[in-house]
Amino acid sequence: MARIASFHLISEPTWKAPLALARLGLDRPRLARVGGLAFWRLMGTGRRDDTGPGADLRRTALFAVWNDESDLDRFLDDHPISRRWDSVGEAWHVRLRALGGHGRWRGFDPLDGMERGTQGGPIAVITRADVRLSSSRDFGRAGKEVDAELHTAAGLIDVVGVGEAPIGRLATFSLWESMADLREFAYRMPRHQQVVQETRDGDWYAEELFARFEPYASAGAWNGRDPLADRSSESGDTQAP
């Protein structure tokens, strides 16, 4: 049996923002006891599609790696956390198969042992880093510039900034129309290329991860719609989480 991953984006009503923030701590012990959950990270998010500094206190995200797809099914069907998601303001879920990448997340390789996907449709990407304190200022400056360039990139479907901490442990989750669009941004956008070189030259990161996935099934709403709904139906894989 091969592993799969999932990503969940949960938005509470504005008046529940303090509760959403509290759940970033309260839900951790409960997730630690979920059967079949090989790895997970519960995170806060940035505002809207901004990957720079700032936080949306109403919105949280969960990235998870499951030993088997049936483990995710049981969690979504039966667990109190997932049942609570059914009654929040907005929730979006996507299942992921591995396409490749490199690096680790808190010492764990999320791609190890994961079911392989295909590159014929949309691509999901997770980038994350533990930024060294000495590099925080340079990272913050460069991040704003890359975010501006990112939002001009052809083929970007949507993006959200996520993080385990407001400073230092930061990540992004993005959706792209195709692998070609992702490569065009990664290798052709000038400021992005410069920043990649700066991170290497300056040794900005204590740990980093770049991982590509096939988003093969999605359900729910992200900013009022499922960004993969039309694309999923075109590819013929419409299983909902």
XYZ file of C-alpha atoms in Angstrom:
241
model
C 0.000 0.000 0.000
C 1.325 3.421 -0.949
C 0.909 6.617 0.985
C -1.075 9.623 -0.172
C -1.165 13.189 1.100
C -3.956 15.683 1.654
C -4.240 19.424 2.142
C -7.156 21.097 3.924
C -7.939 24.816 4.086
C -10.493 25.801 6.740
C -12.048 29.269 7.161
C -14.133 30.130 10.216
C -16.609 33.045 10.462
C -14.943 36.262 11.605
C -16.469 36.104 15.073
C -14.848 32.685 15.581
C -11.310 33.904 14.823
C -10.120 33.535 18.466
C -11.422 29.953 18.512
C -9.752 29.148 15.191
C -6.484 30.443 16.594
C -6.879 28.388 19.763
C -7.493 25.230 17.747
C -3.992 25.493 16.300
C -2.891 24.319 19.722
C -5.880 22.328 20.956
C -6.150 20.092 17.874
C -2.504 18.994 17.916
C -2.849 16.292 20.612
C -5.939 14.946 18.859
C -4.181 14.723 15.495
C -1.232 12.977 17.120
C -3.565 10.102 18.011
C -5.180 9.652 14.572
C -4.573 6.166 13.185
C -2.739 5.950 9.867
C -1.541 9.547 9.984
C 2.167 9.244 9.175
C 2.957 12.977 9.232
C 1.009 16.189 9.660
C 1.417 19.911 10.136
C -1.367 22.180 11.426
C -0.729 25.769 10.357
C -1.954 29.318 10.259
C -2.350 31.120 6.949
C -1.628 34.460 5.348
C -4.226 36.930 4.138
C -6.031 36.048 0.915
C -3.423 34.902 -1.662
C -0.581 36.936 -0.159
C 2.469 34.799 0.642
C 4.256 37.647 2.436
C 3.985 38.795 6.073
C 0.534 38.919 7.648
C -2.037 36.497 8.992
C -5.691 35.618 8.496
C -6.729 34.649 12.011
C -9.948 33.029 10.748
C -8.216 30.520 8.493
C -6.093 27.447 9.224
C -4.529 24.717 7.095
C -3.615 21.071 7.554
C -1.100 19.135 5.462
C -1.152 15.397 6.121
C 0.516 12.224 4.851
C -1.541 9.041 5.225
C -0.303 5.460 5.277
C -3.220 4.492 3.032
C -6.144 6.246 1.398
C -8.553 4.347 3.636
C -6.972 6.069 6.660
C -7.917 9.447 5.192
C -11.412 8.160 4.436
C -11.908 7.124 8.055
C -10.643 10.457 9.328
C -12.976 12.424 7.069
C -15.967 10.197 7.857
C -15.596 9.768 11.602
C -13.182 12.101 13.341
C -14.570 15.011 15.397
C -12.150 17.457 13.742
C -13.341 16.635 10.223
C -16.984 16.577 11.310
C -16.497 20.069 12.716
C -15.206 21.199 9.334
C -18.643 20.437 7.878
C -20.138 23.328 9.836
C -17.465 26.025 9.467
C -17.713 29.020 7.175
C -15.734 27.403 4.349
C -13.573 24.306 3.865
C -11.576 22.974 0.918
C -9.883 19.563 0.692
C -7.607 17.977 -1.888
C -5.937 14.576 -2.217
C -2.374 14.445 -3.509
C -0.094 11.932 -5.252
C 3.653 12.549 -5.446
C 5.370 13.903 -8.539
C 8.812 14.691 -7.151
C 10.875 17.209 -5.283
C 13.519 17.363 -2.607
C 14.089 18.226 1.028
C 12.490 17.502 4.392
C 9.895 18.905 6.741
C 11.019 18.765 10.358
C 13.245 15.849 9.398
C 10.511 13.939 7.527
C 10.470 13.298 3.777
C 6.776 13.634 2.804
C 7.397 12.056 -0.612
C 8.942 8.849 0.716
C 6.725 5.851 -0.046
C 3.983 7.971 -1.588
C 1.846 6.834 -4.492
C 3.105 8.250 -7.773
C 0.934 10.673 -9.723
C 0.756 11.724 -13.356
C 1.676 15.088 -14.861
C -1.121 15.411 -17.384
C -3.177 18.011 -15.500
C -2.921 20.617 -12.737
C 0.039 20.586 -10.356
C 0.096 21.316 -6.630
C 3.295 22.587 -5.034
C 4.416 22.932 -1.446
C 7.485 25.000 -0.648
C 8.605 25.456 2.943
C 11.661 26.484 4.913
C 13.044 26.924 8.382
C 14.564 30.373 7.931
C 17.644 31.116 10.002
C 17.151 34.040 12.374
C 20.160 35.788 10.879
C 18.498 35.665 7.444
C 14.995 36.768 8.469
C 15.302 40.326 7.209
C 16.721 39.301 3.832
C 14.092 36.579 3.501
C 11.255 38.999 4.286
C 12.439 41.518 1.726
C 12.937 38.921 -0.986
C 9.636 37.222 -0.176
C 7.640 40.361 -0.945
C 9.380 40.705 -4.310
C 8.852 37.076 -5.266
C 5.188 37.250 -4.195
C 4.629 40.189 -6.548
C 6.290 38.296 -9.395
C 4.373 35.107 -8.574
C 1.045 36.843 -9.070
C 2.014 37.785 -12.627
C 2.912 34.192 -13.534
C 0.951 32.505 -16.302
C -0.833 29.366 -15.183
C -1.083 30.150 -11.479
C -4.521 28.959 -10.320
C -4.294 29.940 -6.651
C -1.835 30.203 -3.772
C -1.922 30.514 0.002
C 0.854 31.288 2.438
C 0.953 28.944 5.437
C 3.215 28.538 8.415
C 3.840 26.701 11.659
C 4.990 29.959 13.257
C 4.595 33.645 12.323
C 8.361 33.928 11.804
C 10.855 31.369 10.608
C 8.767 28.285 9.741
C 6.980 29.340 6.597
C 5.496 27.616 3.563
C 3.285 28.078 0.509
C 0.712 25.845 -1.152
C 0.037 26.684 -4.797
C -1.943 25.263 -7.718
C -0.788 25.484 -11.343
C -2.460 24.728 -14.638
C 0.415 22.508 -15.792
C 3.982 21.437 -15.132
C 5.072 23.647 -18.016
C 3.607 26.729 -16.295
C 5.320 25.807 -13.035
C 8.668 25.384 -14.772
C 8.243 28.685 -16.584
C 7.895 30.456 -13.254
C 10.640 28.486 -11.522
C 13.284 28.888 -14.216
C 12.332 31.968 -16.213
C 11.071 34.575 -13.739
C 14.133 36.752 -13.084
C 13.567 37.772 -9.456
C 12.652 34.253 -8.440
C 15.868 32.962 -9.968
C 17.890 35.632 -8.171
C 16.325 34.802 -4.810
C 17.000 31.076 -5.253
C 20.657 31.928 -5.760
C 20.669 34.310 -2.798
C 19.277 31.624 -0.492
C 22.073 29.273 -1.511
C 24.846 31.845 -1.314
C 23.645 33.167 2.045
C 22.670 29.779 3.535
C 19.310 31.253 4.594
C 17.601 27.959 5.471
C 18.276 25.429 8.213
C 15.891 23.057 6.395
C 13.801 23.303 3.236
C 11.339 21.370 1.110
C 10.106 21.676 -2.460
C 7.474 19.077 -3.358
C 5.248 18.634 -6.422
C 1.976 16.711 -6.400
C -0.863 15.608 -8.622
C -4.079 17.014 -7.050
C -6.319 14.168 -8.088
C -9.509 14.828 -6.101
C -10.901 17.942 -4.463
C -14.062 19.090 -2.712
C -15.431 22.136 -0.935
C -14.657 25.802 -1.469
C -11.601 28.045 -1.383
C -12.608 31.705 -1.578
C -16.086 30.716 -2.669
C -15.255 28.031 -5.232
C -13.308 24.839 -5.825
C -10.346 26.035 -7.943
C -9.888 22.534 -9.395
C -13.523 21.663 -10.103
C -13.590 22.310 -13.858
C -10.070 21.018 -14.359
C -10.724 17.813 -12.418
C -13.776 16.982 -14.511
C -11.738 17.476 -17.667
C -9.074 15.026 -16.478
C -11.720 12.420 -15.577
C -10.723 12.045 -11.901
C -13.455 13.567 -9.790
C -13.389 11.554 -6.563
C -14.202 13.845 -3.642
C -12.250 13.688 -0.376
